[in-house]
Tab-separated table of C-alpha atoms and ligand atoms in Angstrom:
chain	number	residue	atom	x	y	z
A	1	MET	CA	126.561	-81.813	23.143
A	2	ASN	CA	127.225	-84.918	21.133
A	3	ASN	CA	129.924	-85.580	18.590
A	4	PRO	CA	132.133	-82.541	19.134
A	5	ILE	CA	133.864	-81.454	15.952
A	6	SER	CA	136.947	-79.289	15.433
A	7	ALA	CA	136.938	-76.271	13.093
A	8	SER	CA	138.419	-78.479	10.382
A	9	GLY	CA	135.714	-81.140	10.817
A	10	GLU	CA	137.709	-83.613	12.909
A	11	SER	CA	135.936	-85.654	15.590
A	12	LEU	CA	137.021	-84.712	19.109
A	13	ASP	CA	135.311	-87.679	20.754
A	14	HIS	CA	136.663	-88.734	24.112
A	15	GLY	CA	138.839	-91.813	23.911
A	16	ARG	CA	140.273	-91.031	20.481
A	17	SER	CA	144.051	-91.268	20.160
A	18	ILE	CA	145.815	-87.914	19.805
A	19	VAL	CA	149.153	-86.921	18.336
A	20	PHE	CA	150.582	-83.444	18.865
A	21	ARG	CA	152.951	-82.581	15.996
A	22	ASN	CA	156.070	-80.392	16.028
A	23	GLY	CA	155.651	-78.770	19.412
A	24	LEU	CA	158.209	-77.396	21.815
A	25	VAL	CA	157.847	-79.763	24.761
A	26	LEU	CA	158.512	-78.740	28.362
A	27	THR	CA	158.650	-82.221	29.845
A	28	MET	CA	159.042	-81.026	33.470
A	29	ASP	CA	160.721	-84.374	34.104
A	30	ASP	CA	163.532	-84.719	36.653
A	31	ALA	CA	166.089	-83.566	34.057
A	32	TYR	CA	163.963	-80.572	33.002
A	33	ARG	CA	164.315	-81.683	29.375
A	34	ILE	CA	163.092	-79.319	26.657
A	35	LEU	CA	162.441	-81.042	23.322
A	36	LYS	CA	162.173	-79.021	20.126
A	37	GLN	CA	160.048	-79.923	17.077
A	38	CYS	CA	158.736	-82.893	18.949
A	39	ASP	CA	155.587	-85.053	18.766
A	40	VAL	CA	153.602	-86.428	21.702
A	41	LEU	CA	151.350	-89.454	21.217
A	42	VAL	CA	148.401	-90.258	23.481
A	43	VAL	CA	146.707	-93.643	23.261
A	44	GLY	CA	144.126	-94.917	25.744
A	45	GLY	CA	144.571	-91.877	27.955
A	46	VAL	CA	148.306	-92.529	28.380
A	47	ILE	CA	151.353	-90.780	26.909
A	48	THR	CA	152.814	-93.638	24.887
A	49	GLU	CA	155.566	-91.908	22.921
A	50	ILE	CA	157.479	-88.610	22.842
A	51	GLY	CA	159.876	-87.863	20.012
A	52	PRO	CA	160.229	-86.640	16.424
A	53	ASN	CA	158.137	-88.047	13.552
A	54	ILE	CA	156.100	-90.509	15.591
A	55	GLN	CA	154.185	-93.154	13.665
A	56	ALA	CA	150.667	-92.576	15.024
A	57	PRO	CA	147.658	-94.902	14.689
A	58	GLY	CA	145.623	-94.131	11.550
A	59	ASP	CA	142.602	-92.895	13.506
A	60	ALA	CA	144.595	-90.569	15.785
A	61	LEU	CA	143.598	-86.920	15.875
A	62	SER	CA	146.566	-84.887	14.690
A	63	ILE	CA	147.053	-81.486	16.356
A	64	ASP	CA	149.548	-79.052	14.874
A	65	ALA	CA	151.597	-77.798	17.846
A	66	SER	CA	154.112	-75.867	15.741
A	67	GLY	CA	154.757	-72.387	17.125
A	68	GLY	CA	153.406	-73.558	20.460
A	69	ILE	CA	154.545	-74.968	23.790
A	70	LEU	CA	153.371	-78.307	25.168
A	71	MET	CA	153.490	-78.594	28.936
A	72	PRO	CA	151.907	-80.726	31.644
A	73	GLY	CA	148.481	-79.704	32.893
A	74	MET	CA	148.758	-77.298	35.791
A	75	ILE	CA	147.716	-78.248	39.321
A	76	ASP	CA	146.102	-75.908	41.847
A	77	THR	CA	146.226	-77.206	45.431
A	78	HIS	CA	143.819	-74.735	47.070
A	79	ARG	CA	140.842	-72.978	45.532
A	80	HIS	CA	137.542	-72.166	47.217
A	81	MET	CA	135.483	-73.029	44.185
A	82	TRP	CA	132.049	-72.391	45.734
A	83	GLN	CA	132.940	-68.704	45.983
A	84	THR	CA	133.317	-68.274	42.214
A	85	ALA	CA	129.670	-67.198	41.895
A	86	MET	CA	130.836	-64.031	43.687
A	87	ARG	CA	133.611	-63.345	41.184
A	88	ALA	CA	135.468	-60.077	41.944
A	89	TYR	CA	132.911	-59.051	44.603
A	90	GLY	CA	135.685	-58.751	47.201
A	91	ALA	CA	138.365	-57.299	44.931
A	92	ASP	CA	139.063	-54.558	47.482
A	93	TRP	CA	138.748	-56.640	50.661
A	94	THR	CA	141.235	-57.358	53.397
A	95	LEU	CA	141.274	-60.769	55.073
A	96	SER	CA	139.180	-59.536	58.003
A	97	GLN	CA	136.514	-58.215	55.611
A	98	TYR	CA	136.463	-61.644	53.943
A	99	PHE	CA	136.086	-63.385	57.321
A	100	VAL	CA	133.236	-61.112	58.358
A	101	TRP	CA	131.377	-61.521	55.065
A	102	TYR	CA	131.681	-65.305	54.621
A	103	TYR	CA	132.288	-66.691	58.100
A	104	LEU	CA	130.196	-64.415	60.300
A	105	GLU	CA	127.507	-62.805	58.178
A	106	HIS	CA	126.581	-64.209	54.786
A	107	GLY	CA	128.322	-67.553	54.122
A	108	LYS	CA	125.448	-69.397	55.784
A	109	ASN	CA	123.040	-68.029	53.145
A	110	PHE	CA	124.553	-70.203	50.427
A	111	ARG	CA	122.187	-73.015	49.448
A	112	PRO	CA	123.288	-76.291	47.829
A	113	GLN	CA	122.446	-74.880	44.403
A	114	ASP	CA	124.675	-71.882	45.109
A	115	VAL	CA	127.597	-74.172	45.928
A	116	PHE	CA	126.802	-76.050	42.705
A	117	ALA	CA	126.810	-72.803	40.692
A	118	GLY	CA	130.153	-71.611	42.053
A	119	ASN	CA	131.786	-75.003	41.684
A	120	LEU	CA	130.526	-75.482	38.141
A	121	LEU	CA	131.815	-72.119	36.947
A	122	SER	CA	135.112	-72.570	38.785
A	123	ALA	CA	135.652	-76.063	37.370
A	124	ILE	CA	135.056	-74.794	33.838
A	125	GLU	CA	137.275	-71.785	34.440
A	126	ALA	CA	140.065	-74.042	35.666
A	127	VAL	CA	140.179	-76.377	32.689
A	128	ASP	CA	139.829	-73.437	30.300
A	129	ALA	CA	143.063	-72.014	31.746
A	130	GLY	CA	144.943	-75.319	31.509
A	131	VAL	CA	144.519	-76.135	35.199
A	132	THR	CA	143.783	-79.823	34.780
A	133	THR	CA	143.723	-80.681	38.516
A	134	SER	CA	142.096	-78.496	41.157
A	135	VAL	CA	141.752	-79.012	44.890
A	136	ASP	CA	138.343	-77.653	45.803
A	137	TRP	CA	138.951	-76.296	49.336
A	138	SER	CA	135.240	-76.452	49.990
A	139	HIS	CA	134.496	-74.905	53.366
A	140	GLY	CA	130.891	-73.962	52.648
A	141	LEU	CA	129.534	-77.490	53.087
A	142	GLN	CA	126.977	-76.823	55.814
A	143	THR	CA	125.002	-79.974	55.014
A	144	ILE	CA	125.562	-83.154	53.047
A	145	ASP	CA	123.183	-81.709	50.441
A	146	HIS	CA	125.699	-78.900	49.947
A	147	ALA	CA	128.465	-81.497	49.630
A	148	ASP	CA	126.527	-83.540	47.083
A	149	ALA	CA	125.932	-80.347	45.091
A	150	ALA	CA	129.666	-79.592	45.122
A	151	VAL	CA	130.501	-83.059	43.790
A	152	ASP	CA	127.663	-82.959	41.253
A	153	ALA	CA	129.274	-79.841	39.775
A	154	LEU	CA	132.771	-81.323	39.736
A	155	GLU	CA	131.482	-84.462	38.033
A	156	THR	CA	129.827	-82.333	35.340
A	157	VAL	CA	133.200	-81.075	34.090
A	158	PRO	CA	135.783	-83.478	32.622
A	159	GLY	CA	138.677	-82.286	34.828
A	160	ARG	CA	140.639	-83.858	37.657
A	161	PHE	CA	139.399	-82.686	41.061
A	162	VAL	CA	139.986	-83.207	44.765
A	163	LEU	CA	137.125	-82.259	47.070
A	164	ALA	CA	138.644	-80.997	50.322
A	165	PHE	CA	135.622	-81.167	52.607
A	166	GLY	CA	135.149	-78.333	55.102
A	167	ASN	CA	132.460	-76.380	56.919
A	168	ILE	CA	133.117	-72.929	58.362
A	169	GLN	CA	129.733	-72.869	60.091
A	170	ARG	CA	130.696	-75.572	62.614
A	171	ALA	CA	133.867	-76.673	64.419
A	172	PRO	CA	135.865	-79.369	62.575
A	173	TRP	CA	135.751	-81.752	65.568
A	174	GLU	CA	131.938	-81.566	65.328
A	175	TRP	CA	131.274	-81.967	61.619
A	176	SER	CA	134.026	-84.523	61.099
A	177	ALA	CA	132.338	-86.770	63.708
A	178	ASP	CA	129.077	-86.953	61.723
A	179	LYS	CA	128.264	-90.411	60.437
A	180	GLU	CA	126.819	-88.621	57.401
A	181	LEU	CA	130.330	-87.515	56.418
A	182	ARG	CA	131.601	-91.103	56.308
A	183	ASP	CA	128.514	-92.184	54.358
A	184	PHE	CA	129.079	-89.339	51.903
A	185	PHE	CA	132.718	-90.342	51.464
A	186	SER	CA	131.824	-93.996	50.798
A	187	ARG	CA	128.992	-93.071	48.461
A	188	ARG	CA	130.780	-90.473	46.317
A	189	PHE	CA	134.526	-91.213	46.550
A	190	ASP	CA	135.497	-94.633	47.764
A	191	GLY	CA	137.093	-96.551	44.900
A	192	LYS	CA	136.534	-93.735	42.364
A	193	GLY	CA	140.136	-93.554	41.175
A	194	ASP	CA	142.254	-90.522	40.409
A	195	MET	CA	139.784	-88.245	38.643
A	196	LEU	CA	137.952	-87.418	41.863
A	197	LYS	CA	139.701	-87.628	45.203
A	198	PHE	CA	138.916	-86.549	48.747
A	199	GLN	CA	140.636	-84.577	51.503
A	200	ILE	CA	139.542	-83.036	54.803
A	201	ALA	CA	139.908	-79.248	55.062
A	202	PHE	CA	139.995	-77.263	58.306
A	203	ASP	CA	142.289	-74.917	60.213
A	204	VAL	CA	143.949	-75.395	63.608
A	205	VAL	CA	142.925	-72.376	65.675
A	206	ALA	CA	141.342	-73.514	68.934
A	207	GLY	CA	144.280	-73.478	71.340
A	208	PRO	CA	146.477	-75.780	73.433
A	209	GLU	CA	143.799	-78.391	74.150
A	210	PHE	CA	143.955	-79.164	70.405
A	211	PRO	CA	140.345	-80.209	69.781
A	212	GLU	CA	141.145	-80.495	66.066
A	213	ARG	CA	142.841	-83.802	66.923
A	214	ALA	CA	139.470	-85.502	66.375
A	215	ALA	CA	139.266	-84.218	62.783
A	216	PHE	CA	142.831	-85.359	62.031
A	217	GLU	CA	141.912	-88.802	63.345
A	218	VAL	CA	138.866	-88.972	61.073
A	219	ALA	CA	141.080	-88.150	58.088
A	220	ARG	CA	143.499	-90.875	59.166
A	221	ASP	CA	140.639	-93.374	59.555
A	222	LEU	CA	139.392	-92.572	56.063
A	223	GLY	CA	142.910	-92.784	54.651
A	224	VAL	CA	142.778	-89.239	53.265
A	225	SER	CA	145.035	-86.244	53.773
A	226	VAL	CA	144.426	-82.913	55.462
A	227	ASN	CA	144.621	-79.561	53.699
A	228	THR	CA	144.900	-76.672	56.162
A	229	HIS	CA	145.549	-72.917	56.198
A	230	ALA	CA	148.573	-72.213	58.410
A	231	GLY	CA	150.809	-69.243	59.140
A	232	VAL	CA	147.986	-66.761	58.545
A	233	LEU	CA	148.662	-63.516	60.410
A	234	GLY	CA	145.890	-62.854	62.908
A	235	ALA	CA	144.375	-66.353	62.553
A	236	ASN	CA	147.005	-68.968	63.382
A	237	GLY	CA	150.780	-69.329	63.568
A	238	ASP	CA	153.594	-71.259	65.214
A	239	ASP	CA	151.381	-72.799	67.906
A	240	SER	CA	149.271	-74.535	65.254
A	241	ILE	CA	152.316	-75.965	63.500
A	242	ARG	CA	153.745	-77.138	66.836
A	243	LEU	CA	150.472	-78.853	67.799
A	244	MET	CA	150.201	-80.658	64.454
A	245	HIS	CA	153.861	-81.641	64.551
A	246	ASP	CA	154.065	-82.709	68.203
A	247	ASN	CA	150.942	-84.829	67.799
A	248	GLY	CA	152.174	-86.557	64.666
A	249	PHE	CA	149.641	-85.165	62.230
A	250	MET	CA	151.995	-83.624	59.667
A	251	GLY	CA	153.384	-85.812	56.901
A	252	PRO	CA	154.306	-85.748	53.204
A	253	ASP	CA	150.611	-85.828	52.280
A	254	THR	CA	149.720	-82.765	54.379
A	255	ILE	CA	149.168	-79.533	52.464
A	256	LEU	CA	149.722	-76.328	54.425
A	257	VAL	CA	148.312	-73.219	52.771
A	258	HIS	CA	150.104	-69.838	52.914
A	259	CYS	CA	152.647	-70.382	55.788
A	260	ALA	CA	153.397	-66.688	55.474
A	261	THR	CA	154.028	-65.765	59.115
A	262	LEU	CA	156.008	-68.472	60.871
A	263	SER	CA	159.250	-68.757	62.818
A	264	ASP	CA	162.255	-70.649	61.522
A	265	ASP	CA	161.419	-73.379	64.054
A	266	SER	CA	158.060	-73.947	62.316
A	267	TYR	CA	159.656	-74.029	58.871
A	268	GLN	CA	162.115	-76.622	60.175
A	269	ARG	CA	159.267	-78.768	61.519
A	270	ILE	CA	157.481	-78.571	58.146
A	271	ALA	CA	160.671	-79.449	56.281
A	272	ALA	CA	161.336	-82.423	58.571
A	273	CYS	CA	157.838	-83.831	57.848
A	274	GLY	CA	158.086	-83.353	54.077
A	275	SER	CA	154.755	-81.492	54.028
A	276	SER	CA	154.035	-79.220	51.069
A	277	VAL	CA	153.097	-75.584	51.229
A	278	SER	CA	150.539	-74.129	48.859
A	279	VAL	CA	151.621	-70.571	48.077
A	280	SER	CA	148.826	-68.219	46.928
A	281	THR	CA	150.852	-65.139	46.149
A	282	GLU	CA	148.025	-63.010	44.763
A	283	SER	CA	146.119	-63.778	47.944
A	284	GLU	CA	148.936	-63.121	50.378
A	285	GLN	CA	149.815	-59.872	48.623
A	286	SER	CA	146.422	-58.261	49.063
A	287	ALA	CA	144.619	-60.114	51.879
A	288	GLY	CA	147.364	-59.789	54.487
A	289	GLN	CA	148.287	-63.302	55.666
A	290	GLY	CA	151.939	-62.233	55.625
A	291	TYR	CA	154.641	-61.884	52.962
A	292	PRO	CA	154.278	-64.551	50.215
A	293	SER	CA	156.370	-67.352	51.644
A	294	SER	CA	158.232	-68.894	48.705
A	295	TRP	CA	161.458	-66.940	49.496
A	296	LYS	CA	161.407	-68.423	53.004
A	297	LEU	CA	160.296	-71.937	52.053
A	298	ARG	CA	163.169	-72.217	49.574
A	299	GLN	CA	165.669	-71.616	52.370
A	300	PHE	CA	164.377	-74.715	54.169
A	301	ASP	CA	163.883	-76.903	51.062
A	302	ILE	CA	160.154	-77.169	51.752
A	303	PRO	CA	158.190	-78.542	48.770
A	304	ILE	CA	156.158	-75.773	47.134
A	305	THR	CA	152.909	-75.859	45.160
A	306	LEU	CA	150.870	-72.955	43.775
A	307	SER	CA	147.239	-71.993	44.183
A	308	HIS	CA	144.918	-69.111	43.479
A	309	ASP	CA	142.694	-69.273	46.589
A	310	THR	CA	139.435	-67.642	45.493
A	311	SER	CA	137.867	-65.822	42.571
A	312	VAL	CA	136.022	-63.568	44.994
A	313	TRP	CA	139.254	-61.546	44.758
A	314	TRP	CA	141.732	-62.989	42.259
A	315	SER	CA	142.330	-64.527	38.872
A	316	ALA	CA	142.043	-68.300	38.648
A	317	ASP	CA	144.824	-69.018	36.172
A	318	LEU	CA	148.203	-70.259	37.270
A	319	PHE	CA	150.011	-68.032	34.756
A	320	THR	CA	149.192	-65.180	37.117
A	321	ALA	CA	150.158	-67.303	40.127
A	322	MET	CA	153.552	-68.052	38.563
A	323	ARG	CA	154.122	-64.423	37.591
A	324	THR	CA	153.141	-62.909	40.930
A	325	THR	CA	155.202	-65.517	42.794
A	326	LEU	CA	158.293	-64.688	40.754
A	327	GLY	CA	157.686	-60.996	41.401
A	328	ALA	CA	157.107	-61.325	45.145
A	329	ASP	CA	160.052	-63.674	45.666
A	330	ARG	CA	162.449	-61.496	43.698
A	331	SER	CA	161.122	-58.359	45.335
A	332	ARG	CA	161.989	-59.879	48.709
A	333	GLN	CA	165.461	-60.889	47.570
A	334	HIS	CA	166.134	-57.311	46.429
A	335	PHE	CA	164.600	-55.852	49.582
A	336	GLU	CA	166.708	-58.013	51.915
A	337	ALA	CA	169.850	-57.054	49.975
A	338	HIS	CA	168.960	-53.357	50.000
A	339	LEU	CA	168.533	-53.466	53.785
A	340	LYS	CA	172.191	-54.470	53.955
A	341	GLY	CA	173.212	-51.781	51.481
A	342	GLU	CA	173.820	-54.399	48.806
A	343	THR	CA	172.410	-55.079	45.367
A	344	VAL	CA	171.342	-58.431	43.932
A	345	THR	CA	173.500	-59.576	41.059
A	346	GLN	CA	171.979	-63.046	40.559
A	347	LEU	CA	168.341	-63.924	41.080
A	348	ASP	CA	167.665	-67.061	43.137
A	349	LEU	CA	164.286	-67.918	41.660
A	350	ARG	CA	164.004	-68.854	37.977
A	351	SER	CA	161.064	-69.256	35.610
A	352	GLU	CA	161.459	-73.033	35.490
A	353	HIS	CA	161.075	-73.222	39.271
A	354	VAL	CA	157.609	-71.662	39.320
A	355	ILE	CA	156.528	-73.851	36.385
A	356	ASP	CA	157.775	-76.844	38.368
A	357	TRP	CA	155.717	-75.713	41.376
A	358	ALA	CA	152.629	-75.294	39.154
A	359	THR	CA	152.971	-78.847	37.787
A	360	ARG	CA	155.228	-81.352	39.611
A	361	GLY	CA	154.834	-79.537	42.919
A	362	GLY	CA	151.115	-80.212	42.818
A	363	SER	CA	151.385	-83.809	41.638
A	364	LYS	CA	153.831	-84.632	44.433
A	365	ALA	CA	151.727	-82.927	47.112
A	366	LEU	CA	148.653	-84.865	46.007
A	367	GLY	CA	150.443	-88.230	45.830
A	368	LEU	CA	149.820	-88.373	42.077
A	369	ASP	CA	153.355	-87.880	40.790
A	370	ASP	CA	153.509	-91.376	39.302
A	371	LYS	CA	150.465	-90.491	37.158
A	372	ILE	CA	150.521	-86.777	36.289
A	373	GLY	CA	152.653	-83.632	36.641
A	374	SER	CA	155.090	-84.167	33.765
A	375	LEU	CA	155.098	-85.183	30.115
A	376	GLU	CA	156.723	-88.605	30.255
A	377	VAL	CA	155.923	-91.914	28.598
A	378	GLY	CA	153.622	-93.963	30.821
A	379	LYS	CA	151.968	-91.036	32.557
A	380	ARG	CA	148.280	-90.187	32.187
A	381	ALA	CA	147.830	-87.574	29.481
A	382	ASP	CA	147.106	-84.212	31.174
A	383	ILE	CA	148.542	-81.893	28.535
A	384	VAL	CA	148.281	-78.184	27.747
A	385	LEU	CA	149.172	-76.681	24.365
A	386	ILE	CA	149.967	-72.976	24.609
A	387	LYS	CA	149.671	-71.605	21.110
A	388	ASN	CA	148.032	-68.539	19.639
A	389	ASP	CA	148.824	-67.700	16.032
A	390	GLU	CA	146.746	-64.506	16.311
A	391	SER	CA	148.770	-63.114	19.193
A	392	PRO	CA	151.797	-60.833	18.839
A	393	VAL	CA	152.924	-62.147	22.234
A	394	MET	CA	153.413	-65.731	21.109
A	395	PHE	CA	156.559	-65.088	19.074
A	396	PRO	CA	159.470	-65.294	19.181
A	397	ILE	CA	159.741	-68.151	21.671
A	398	VAL	CA	163.424	-67.987	22.520
A	399	ASN	CA	163.163	-68.825	26.216
A	400	PRO	CA	160.301	-71.311	26.703
A	401	TYR	CA	160.275	-71.229	30.528
A	402	GLY	CA	160.437	-67.443	30.548
A	403	HIS	CA	157.701	-67.357	27.926
A	404	VAL	CA	155.283	-69.466	29.961
A	405	ALA	CA	156.055	-67.739	33.256
A	406	MET	CA	156.133	-64.131	32.071
A	407	GLN	CA	154.364	-63.839	28.694
A	408	ALA	CA	151.641	-66.443	28.177
A	409	GLN	CA	148.062	-65.909	29.269
A	410	ARG	CA	144.818	-67.822	29.615
A	411	ALA	CA	143.768	-66.799	26.097
A	412	ASP	CA	146.864	-68.527	24.703
A	413	VAL	CA	145.675	-71.916	25.965
A	414	HIS	CA	144.872	-73.579	22.640
A	415	THR	CA	144.240	-77.195	23.608
A	416	VAL	CA	143.727	-78.959	26.926
A	417	VAL	CA	143.770	-82.744	27.259
A	418	ILE	CA	142.786	-84.324	30.586
A	419	ASP	CA	143.185	-88.055	31.173
A	420	GLY	CA	143.557	-88.419	27.420
A	421	ASN	CA	140.341	-86.561	26.542
A	422	ILE	CA	140.117	-83.269	24.686
A	423	VAL	CA	138.496	-80.665	26.924
A	424	LYS	CA	139.523	-77.562	24.960
A	425	HIS	CA	140.593	-77.314	21.355
A	426	GLU	CA	141.438	-74.376	19.107
A	427	HIS	CA	140.593	-72.071	22.034
A	428	ARG	CA	137.054	-73.525	22.378
A	429	LEU	CA	135.782	-75.595	25.298
A	430	ILE	CA	134.551	-78.993	24.147
A	431	ASN	CA	131.523	-80.768	25.649
A	432	ILE	CA	131.205	-78.107	28.338
A	433	ASP	CA	127.968	-76.209	28.853
A	434	LEU	CA	128.789	-72.608	29.699
A	435	THR	CA	125.117	-71.633	29.327
A	436	LYS	CA	124.170	-73.853	32.248
A	437	ALA	CA	126.918	-72.313	34.416
A	438	ARG	CA	125.840	-68.815	33.416
A	439	SER	CA	122.211	-69.319	34.384
A	440	ALA	CA	123.132	-71.118	37.641
A	441	VAL	CA	125.435	-68.275	38.678
A	442	GLU	CA	122.927	-65.575	37.678
A	443	SER	CA	120.345	-67.253	39.860
A	444	THR	CA	122.762	-67.386	42.811
A	445	VAL	CA	123.728	-63.724	42.451
A	446	GLY	CA	120.039	-62.805	42.212
A	447	PHE	CA	119.221	-64.840	45.319
A	448	LEU	CA	122.055	-63.331	47.361
A	449	THR	CA	121.301	-59.737	46.374
A	450	ASP	CA	117.633	-60.276	47.298
A	451	THR	CA	118.549	-61.948	50.594
A	452	LEU	CA	121.092	-59.341	51.683
A	453	GLY	CA	119.206	-56.319	50.369
A	454	GLU	CA	120.760	-53.687	48.150
A	455	GLU	CA	122.393	-51.710	50.957
A	456	ALA	CA	124.215	-54.653	52.552
A	457	TRP	CA	125.153	-56.015	49.132
A	458	ASN	CA	126.751	-52.739	48.067
A	459	ALA	CA	128.389	-52.115	51.439
A	460	GLY	CA	130.009	-55.569	51.312
A	461	MET	CA	131.454	-54.874	47.895
A	462	HIS	CA	132.780	-51.372	48.661
A	463	PRO	CA	134.501	-51.271	52.054
A	464	GLU	CA	135.103	-47.783	53.410
A	465	LEU	CA	138.397	-46.155	52.557
A	466	PRO	CA	140.540	-45.290	55.575
A	467	PRO	CA	141.166	-41.567	56.081
A	468	LYS	CA	144.100	-40.296	54.057
A	469	HIS	CA	147.141	-39.272	56.036
A	470	GLU	CA	148.300	-35.885	54.772
A	471	ILE	CA	152.062	-35.391	54.558
A	472	ASP	CA	153.249	-31.872	55.294
A	473	ASN	CA	155.309	-30.734	52.310
A	474	PRO	CA	157.708	-27.795	52.837
A	475	TYR	CA	157.813	-27.138	49.092
A	476	HIS	CA	155.101	-25.386	47.166
A	477	TYR	CA	154.158	-25.261	43.534
A	478	ASN	CA	153.506	-21.731	42.404
A	479	LYS	CA	151.499	-21.330	39.243
B	501	LIG	ZN1	142.167	-70.246	51.321
């Protein structure tokens, strides 16, 4: 995969300067500036100039952005990438069916190469959809070999990743105490910069004695943040938030996932700590953690980020995350009004807000807002060009925020630049080996079907339907 070339014969080598010409730029800066017919220049991996008719270096690759939208790379703060080898297997699951399948029955069958396969496909899928930074909430790391396989996959793909280390097969106060974990962190992460970062991932569920304290202390020792599912109906709730808060383990670098079933007291504690919440609306809508929480989080000014959770159920593009979040939030606003016999005349949540959550929200939660999250001079160049001249959906662009949030799709992602390097161009992935991912995933699916046997495999995929409740209808249709 040497010397990648564009359709017009241009070199797409990493490190080459790039100038986007005549795009509509959603800066996502603090002023939410939208710039029309604007150029963006990238030199040495950094955005060096934004404006009309930029004088670019002679060797810069020129990309025609006319008819398209330039926006910052999107940031997903919670995706279980190892599960991508099981894409859509659990499309009809509830949360308890997921827990039984992965936590209790079959998750332990995943070998290091299976974690590699899922992570590789997920990493490619992310950058293809313009998700330039992904937090890999990796809770299948039963051994350090599994963890090395996860990182090997992430390092194969030229995206920005955070490995959030977890292990659902053991308690967090056990695995976090392993010397091997610290060795792994030093060996694979320490001093690696912003392309590959590290978090600790576990959930607080054990009760008032708070044994998870030990895992929080390990994270603090390593100088990394904690990413944790919270407010998950049936799994954990206000007690977990209170324990984290009372013991001083929630701060601006803590990411709380879902927070869908909590009291106002918990939301106030989260707000007071400045912690971010990762909202996975597609997940919350069908798995059952509680109502997607953005409508509630907004009331308390809690910082919001978006995530897709897992491809075992849902899509892995943040266009869908933005769209479903707008829908769920607005649905709740209408519902609350209707309960009072009122109608909504002005929507609270706007398209630009969900785009902000999909970009700046993530960069702030990850402590990377001085480097990525917006298109501003001086920031690292993580840029997405949404443009598709073949699509009847890409014109007219009269409302750019509305267009991105409600109209654009993965297939409209024309070019993706990450840390100044072209990863996708003219709708084609560059320097990325999909064949390798395909064969790795096929081998994992083959291994799992053989291991489970056909009956268990099919039963896992097709949970029984509950009996239908017949409603007695006094009216009859007579032919
Ligand atoms: Zn999750």
